[in-house]
Amino acid sequence: MWIKNLRESFSFRVFRSFSISIMILSAIFALFFVYYQKSRVKENLVKEGKALSALLAYGSKTAVFAENRTLLRDAARAVLKQKNVLAVQVLTADRRVLFDEEKRSFSGNTEEFTSMVSGVELPVVSESADAIEIVSPVTLMLHAAPPELLYFEDTPPVRKESVIGFVRVVMDKKALGSETATILVRSAMIAAIFLFMGAIIIFFAIRRVTLPLTRLTDAVKSLGMGESVGKVPVETHDEVGRLAEAFNAMSENLREREKEKKSLEEKLRLARTMEAIGTLARGIAHDFNNILSTVEGSVYMLERKLYDNSPLRDYTRRVNMSVTKAKGLIQSLLTFSRTQTTILHPTEINTLIRKMKPLLANILGEDVRLELSLSESEMVIKADPVQIEQVIMNLCVNARDAMPGGGRLSMESASVIIEDKEAADRQKGGRRKYVRVMISDSGRGMDEETRERMFEPFFTTKDSGRGNGLGLSIVYGIIEQHGGRIDVRSRSGEGTEFRIYLPLVEEKIVEST
Ligand code: ADP
């Protein structure tokens, strides 16, 4: 299986093609080299033979002229002793053999060669299966004119070169074969070295390309399986590098989308719960109020019939307390359900907060220091002022409950510019001005679970009777209704900071609220 995978892999195919190309190139080079070297060796052999035969022809002039075999022998044997010489013959012009010796027998015919020799345009080279034969003439310079003319004529005497014999040197072609074999082995070695080095270079070159590709493939696979993928390294600026960059951008984008999807799902879940509770609340609140009114009226009638010091008054007081609590709960439910329908007016947020200051101080009590740091400039939002007051109040009540031993609550306002991602995606500019109201306390803070669930309706960490878990869900609903956003920063023991963002508008205030 892995062999099949290897065969089909890009790197293997490139490696194979390159190796085959290098092999072919090396083979062509080796063949050319062998051919070239072989002809050089042969040329050298012929040159050597020509030089030896010419040397012997020159050195044996007198011996041939005198047809003296003894005089000839030493020079001819000296030539025969040379490395590649196989046989040496010396003949007179009329083909009489003066010297004929050989190192070993060879296929050659003296008659044949000498019969070819005519004139002085020698040496003559001929080749048989195992030898190269070179025939050089032995020449002598003769005066063409009779000697007495030399004394009387001005013109220089005509000199004539005439052939008085032949020297035949036979060179061994075996040397050619063995030298060719050596060259062949050498060139094969060079080709192998080429192939080996080429393969190594190609291997590393391909690895440089395929390693990032393999990493990318693994990352794409992991991404496809929904696993979290880190950034793949971008090592080059070529096509592979650009591919890695594009992949990183894509996975970053996917991560962002995943985050957005999760937050949207969470918002949707909360919105559905609120919607359902709102519908339920609207449905039962009025009927329930009527029932409570009946109970309240009946208790009132009962109280009128009781003596002032009747022990039963304790029971009617408890019933009244419970009715008040139930009415408070119904009020919260009605407020909550009212967030579904809102009428908005231009409202200056700083004025609204300033007006609330005495009420807030009252709610917070003496042990909590209230610090306001509001913007001097006018900041108008489109809002239902009663609902915004409700938001601020709910947050302050929670802050107070988080600081039983007292503490500090600060409220700040400022205008900020926020990148609106969705608008940016739709290419609508994407930047908007918002009012940011920060309400922070030095209370006990929230742990992770509370932070995650605090906006859920009926989620509370307070004792029964103190909290109904509707405060923050009302806040959330109102802020959403106003096209705003609410963020929380809180940790156990480190206080809590709520940041409310509401869109700023250009409109002027018509009437003060
Ligand atoms: P309730 O106040 O009736 O419990 P909320 O919806 O207003 O309901 O708050 C839900 C929970 O969020 C609270 O019970 C509390 O645990 C937590 N919480 C809200 N505001 C704060 C705060 N400022 N500091 C600490 N915890 C807070």
XYZ file of C-alpha atoms and ligand atoms in Angstrom, residues 394-395 397-402 441 443-446 450 453-456 458-462 466-474 490 495-498, ligand 1:
64
model
C -31.084 46.823 38.015
C -27.310 47.056 37.603
C -29.162 46.885 42.796
C -26.953 43.947 41.751
C -23.820 45.961 42.565
C -25.211 46.812 45.987
C -26.014 43.122 46.641
C -22.455 42.205 45.638
C -18.303 47.959 41.488
C -17.920 43.771 44.978
C -17.390 40.040 45.147
C -17.350 39.550 41.371
C -18.500 36.477 39.471
C -22.230 32.791 36.854
C -25.426 32.188 32.794
C -26.146 35.608 34.339
C -28.365 36.818 31.465
C -30.548 33.690 31.602
C -34.528 33.093 36.459
C -30.831 32.434 36.955
C -29.832 33.703 40.373
C -27.203 32.980 43.002
C -29.115 34.957 45.637
C -33.847 38.200 47.610
C -33.485 37.556 43.898
C -35.767 36.302 41.145
C -33.128 36.030 38.370
C -34.917 38.459 36.075
C -32.832 41.636 36.624
C -30.051 41.018 34.088
C -32.326 39.313 31.543
C -34.464 42.487 31.575
C -15.739 40.176 36.160
C -15.350 43.298 41.278
C -17.535 43.610 38.200
C -17.672 46.028 35.317
C -20.662 46.256 32.968
P -30.923 38.462 40.613
O -30.308 39.751 40.912
O -32.361 38.409 40.953
O -30.167 37.269 41.157
P -30.018 38.990 37.978
O -30.440 38.497 36.661
O -30.039 40.469 38.170
O -30.883 38.264 39.029
O -28.550 38.517 38.298
C -28.186 37.171 38.068
C -26.937 36.834 38.859
O -25.828 37.521 38.349
C -26.970 37.269 40.289
O -27.650 36.321 41.112
C -25.522 37.366 40.659
O -24.991 36.103 40.983
C -24.892 37.786 39.364
N -24.575 39.229 39.375
C -25.211 40.186 38.701
N -24.630 41.396 38.909
C -23.561 41.171 39.713
C -22.549 42.009 40.283
N -22.504 43.323 40.079
N -21.607 41.424 41.055
C -21.642 40.090 41.286
N -22.569 39.241 40.775
C -23.520 39.782 40.006
